[in-house]
PDB file of C-alpha atoms in Angstrom:
ATOM      1  CA  MET A   1      19.362  15.717 -28.641  1.00 58.00           C
ATOM      2  CA  ASN A   2      16.211  15.221 -26.546  1.00 60.00           C
ATOM      3  CA  ARG A   3      14.086  15.258 -29.685  1.00 62.00           C
ATOM      4  CA  SER A   4      16.134  12.532 -31.356  1.00 64.00           C
ATOM      5  CA  ILE A   5      15.845  10.277 -28.294  1.00 62.00           C
ATOM      6  CA  PHE A   6      12.104  10.892 -28.263  1.00 59.00           C
ATOM      7  CA  TRP A   7      11.764   9.966 -31.954  1.00 57.00           C
ATOM      8  CA  VAL A   8      13.873   6.818 -31.561  1.00 55.00           C
ATOM      9  CA  GLY A   9      11.681   5.730 -28.618  1.00 56.00           C
ATOM     10  CA  PHE A  10       8.582   6.649 -30.568  1.00 58.00           C
ATOM     11  CA  MET A  11       9.678   4.434 -33.482  1.00 61.00           C
ATOM     12  CA  VAL A  12      10.881   1.435 -31.418  1.00 56.00           C
ATOM     13  CA  ILE A  13       8.003   1.004 -28.962  1.00 60.00           C
ATOM     14  CA  PRO A  14       5.262   0.277 -31.566  1.00 59.00           C
ATOM     15  CA  THR A  15       7.426  -2.314 -33.320  1.00 57.00           C
ATOM     16  CA  VAL A  16       8.074  -4.181 -30.053  1.00 55.00           C
ATOM     17  CA  SER A  17       4.365  -4.399 -29.238  1.00 59.00           C
ATOM     18  CA  ALA A  18       3.596  -5.579 -32.799  1.00 66.00           C
ATOM     19  CA  MET A  19       5.952  -8.578 -32.554  1.00 69.00           C
ATOM     20  CA  PRO A  20       4.300 -12.003 -32.839  1.00 73.00           C
ATOM     21  CA  PRO A  21       3.972 -14.134 -29.695  1.00 71.00           C
ATOM     22  CA  ASN A  22       6.753 -16.532 -28.746  1.00 73.00           C
ATOM     23  CA  PRO A  23       6.126 -19.767 -30.702  1.00 73.00           C
ATOM     24  CA  PHE A  24       7.979 -21.829 -28.076  1.00 76.00           C
ATOM     25  CA  GLN A  25       5.792 -20.670 -25.184  1.00 72.00           C
ATOM     26  CA  GLN A  26       2.815 -22.937 -24.581  1.00 74.00           C
ATOM     27  CA  HIS A  27      -0.518 -21.223 -25.236  1.00 75.00           C
ATOM     28  CA  ILE A  28      -3.025 -21.741 -22.409  1.00 77.00           C
ATOM     29  CA  SER A  29      -6.662 -21.107 -23.268  1.00 83.00           C
ATOM     30  CA  PRO A  30      -8.933 -19.304 -20.793  1.00 86.00           C
ATOM     31  CA  CYS A  31     -10.828 -22.562 -20.200  1.00 88.00           C
ATOM     32  CA  GLU A  32      -7.619 -24.451 -19.372  1.00 88.00           C
ATOM     33  CA  LYS A  33      -6.614 -21.674 -16.997  1.00 89.00           C
ATOM     34  CA  LEU A  34     -10.035 -21.856 -15.326  1.00 89.00           C
ATOM     35  CA  THR A  35      -9.717 -25.638 -14.937  1.00 89.00           C
ATOM     36  CA  GLU A  36      -6.292 -25.209 -13.317  1.00 90.00           C
ATOM     37  CA  GLN A  37      -7.771 -22.699 -10.850  1.00 91.00           C
ATOM     38  CA  LEU A  38     -10.614 -25.084  -9.976  1.00 92.00           C
ATOM     39  CA  ALA A  39      -8.246 -28.040  -9.547  1.00 92.00           C
ATOM     40  CA  ALA A  40      -6.370 -26.075  -6.881  1.00 93.00           C
ATOM     41  CA  TRP A  41      -9.465 -26.091  -4.617  1.00 92.00           C
ATOM     42  CA  VAL A  42      -9.882 -29.074  -2.258  1.00 92.00           C
ATOM     43  CA  LEU A  43     -13.149 -30.413  -0.894  1.00 93.00           C
ATOM     44  CA  GLN A  44     -12.689 -31.088   2.835  1.00 92.00           C
ATOM     45  CA  GLY A  45     -16.192 -32.248   3.738  1.00 91.00           C
ATOM     46  CA  VAL A  46     -19.938 -31.756   3.405  1.00 92.00           C
ATOM     47  CA  ILE A  47     -22.421 -31.001   6.175  1.00 91.00           C
ATOM     48  CA  SER A  48     -25.959 -32.033   5.245  1.00 87.00           C
ATOM     49  CA  SER A  49     -29.271 -31.095   6.809  1.00 86.00           C
ATOM     50  CA  PRO A  50     -32.838 -31.720   5.650  1.00 87.00           C
ATOM     51  CA  THR A  51     -33.049 -28.203   4.208  1.00 88.00           C
ATOM     52  CA  ALA A  52     -29.590 -27.606   2.695  1.00 88.00           C
ATOM     53  CA  SER A  53     -26.031 -28.873   2.397  1.00 91.00           C
ATOM     54  CA  THR A  54     -22.851 -26.898   3.020  1.00 93.00           C
ATOM     55  CA  ALA A  55     -19.452 -27.886   1.683  1.00 94.00           C
ATOM     56  CA  LEU A  56     -16.203 -27.066   3.435  1.00 94.00           C
ATOM     57  CA  MET A  57     -13.577 -26.262   0.814  1.00 93.00           C
ATOM     58  CA  LEU A  58      -9.956 -25.204   1.032  1.00 92.00           C
ATOM     59  CA  SER A  59      -8.935 -22.428  -1.378  1.00 91.00           C
ATOM     60  CA  PRO A  60      -5.545 -22.434  -3.169  1.00 91.00           C
ATOM     61  CA  GLN A  61      -4.335 -19.927  -0.541  1.00 92.00           C
ATOM     62  CA  GLY A  62      -5.158 -22.426   2.234  1.00 91.00           C
ATOM     63  CA  ILE A  63      -8.235 -20.566   3.484  1.00 92.00           C
ATOM     64  CA  GLY A  64     -11.263 -22.655   4.455  1.00 92.00           C
ATOM     65  CA  GLN A  65     -14.613 -21.543   3.056  1.00 92.00           C
ATOM     66  CA  ARG A  66     -18.210 -22.636   3.459  1.00 94.00           C
ATOM     67  CA  ILE A  67     -19.785 -23.237   0.073  1.00 93.00           C
ATOM     68  CA  LYS A  68     -23.531 -23.457  -0.648  1.00 94.00           C
ATOM     69  CA  VAL A  69     -25.622 -23.885  -3.774  1.00 94.00           C
ATOM     70  CA  ASP A  70     -25.841 -20.736  -5.964  1.00 93.00           C
ATOM     71  CA  LYS A  71     -22.696 -19.211  -4.456  1.00 92.00           C
ATOM     72  CA  GLU A  72     -20.315 -17.654  -6.971  1.00 91.00           C
ATOM     73  CA  LEU A  73     -16.865 -19.080  -6.243  1.00 88.00           C
ATOM     74  CA  PHE A  74     -15.262 -16.525  -8.568  1.00 85.00           C
ATOM     75  CA  PRO A  75     -16.286 -15.004 -11.934  1.00 85.00           C
ATOM     76  CA  ASP A  76     -17.681 -17.606 -14.379  1.00 84.00           C
ATOM     77  CA  VAL A  77     -17.943 -20.283 -11.633  1.00 91.00           C
ATOM     78  CA  ARG A  78     -21.227 -20.818  -9.760  1.00 94.00           C
ATOM     79  CA  ILE A  79     -21.922 -23.728  -7.380  1.00 94.00           C
ATOM     80  CA  GLU A  80     -24.720 -25.836  -8.830  1.00 95.00           C
ATOM     81  CA  ASN A  81     -24.996 -28.802  -6.455  1.00 94.00           C
ATOM     82  CA  VAL A  82     -23.671 -29.870  -3.045  1.00 94.00           C
ATOM     83  CA  GLY A  83     -24.219 -33.521  -2.216  1.00 91.00           C
ATOM     84  CA  VAL A  84     -22.857 -36.173   0.109  1.00 88.00           C
ATOM     85  CA  GLY A  85     -19.146 -36.216  -0.654  1.00 89.00           C
ATOM     86  CA  TYR A  86     -19.192 -34.024  -3.771  1.00 93.00           C
ATOM     87  CA  VAL A  87     -19.659 -30.485  -5.111  1.00 94.00           C
ATOM     88  CA  VAL A  88     -20.546 -29.543  -8.700  1.00 95.00           C
ATOM     89  CA  ALA A  89     -19.879 -26.107 -10.165  1.00 94.00           C
ATOM     90  CA  ARG A  90     -21.220 -24.651 -13.400  1.00 94.00           C
ATOM     91  CA  VAL A  91     -18.467 -22.885 -15.337  1.00 92.00           C
ATOM     92  CA  ASN A  92     -18.391 -20.557 -18.334  1.00 86.00           C
ATOM     93  CA  PRO A  93     -20.712 -22.079 -20.994  1.00 86.00           C
ATOM     94  CA  ALA A  94     -18.039 -21.524 -23.649  1.00 87.00           C
ATOM     95  CA  CYS A  95     -15.823 -24.107 -21.913  1.00 87.00           C
ATOM     96  CA  LYS A  96     -16.203 -27.826 -22.451  1.00 86.00           C
ATOM     97  CA  PRO A  97     -17.117 -29.510 -20.176  1.00 86.00           C
ATOM     98  CA  SER A  98     -19.339 -26.818 -18.738  1.00 90.00           C
ATOM     99  CA  SER A  99     -19.191 -28.179 -15.190  1.00 92.00           C
ATOM    100  CA  TYR A 100     -16.492 -29.155 -12.691  1.00 93.00           C
ATOM    101  CA  ARG A 101     -16.845 -31.739  -9.928  1.00 94.00           C
ATOM    102  CA  TRP A 102     -14.896 -32.101  -6.689  1.00 93.00           C
ATOM    103  CA  GLU A 103     -15.069 -35.284  -4.630  1.00 93.00           C
ATOM    104  CA  ILE A 104     -13.702 -36.095  -1.211  1.00 87.00           C
ATOM    105  CA  LYS A 105     -10.589 -38.144  -1.797  1.00 75.00           C
ATOM    106  CA  GLY A 106      -8.799 -40.399   0.638  1.00 65.00           C
ATOM    107  CA  LYS A 107     -10.076 -40.793   4.159  1.00 57.00           C
ATOM    108  CA  THR A 108     -13.765 -40.638   4.929  1.00 56.00           C
ATOM    109  CA  TYR A 109     -13.488 -39.596   8.551  1.00 56.00           C
ATOM    110  CA  ALA A 110     -10.800 -37.821  10.547  1.00 54.00           C
ATOM    111  CA  MET A 111     -10.361 -40.960  12.658  1.00 53.00           C
ATOM    112  CA  ASP A 112      -9.378 -42.937   9.542  1.00 50.00           C
ATOM    113  CA  ALA A 113      -6.022 -41.147   9.289  1.00 50.00           C
ATOM    114  CA  GLY A 114      -4.273 -43.811  11.409  1.00 46.00           C
ATOM    115  CA  ILE A 115      -5.822 -46.812   9.671  1.00 41.00           C
ATOM    116  CA  SER A 116      -3.748 -48.457   6.976  1.00 41.00           C
ATOM    117  CA  SER A 117      -4.509 -51.330   4.677  1.00 41.00           C
ATOM    118  CA  GLY A 118      -3.302 -54.833   5.509  1.00 40.00           C
ATOM    119  CA  VAL A 119      -0.994 -54.990   2.508  1.00 42.00           C
ATOM    120  CA  GLY A 120       2.532 -55.833   3.581  1.00 41.00           C
ATOM    121  CA  SER A 121       1.756 -55.957   7.298  1.00 41.00           C
ATOM    122  CA  ALA A 122       2.655 -58.969   9.423  1.00 44.00           C
ATOM    123  CA  SER A 123      -0.234 -60.764  11.010  1.00 43.00           C
ATOM    124  CA  LEU A 124       0.099 -61.645  14.652  1.00 42.00           C
ATOM    125  CA  LEU A 125      -1.538 -64.885  15.603  1.00 46.00           C
ATOM    126  CA  PRO A 126      -1.737 -66.091  19.211  1.00 50.00           C
ATOM    127  CA  GLY A 127       0.557 -69.008  20.090  1.00 52.00           C
ATOM    128  CA  ARG A 128       3.147 -68.420  17.399  1.00 46.00           C
TER     129      ARG A 128
END
């Protein structure tokens, strides 16, 4: 009895692993997966000095990190440039494009959080 169960398992397992992939499941290339990982990072700010610049970035897990030029963010991603308001990373050369750029989006300064544009706001004029 035990031998027959063993032989049935022995015959079924290789056929399951040899099945073709699901044609309805979207195939994601390694480069697309890498781009999704990079898009999850957020550039918070850049601190510049005459000798070097340091970027403050928020990882997908919500952990703040200081990023400098030549730092390896994770395998196949190396920081190439840190400038005023942007960071450029060099990615795996097999991927196109071979670099990824983050820019600070939205407010420039922390104090700008309360400032809104004048669109749709009522203007108050004295004497009216």
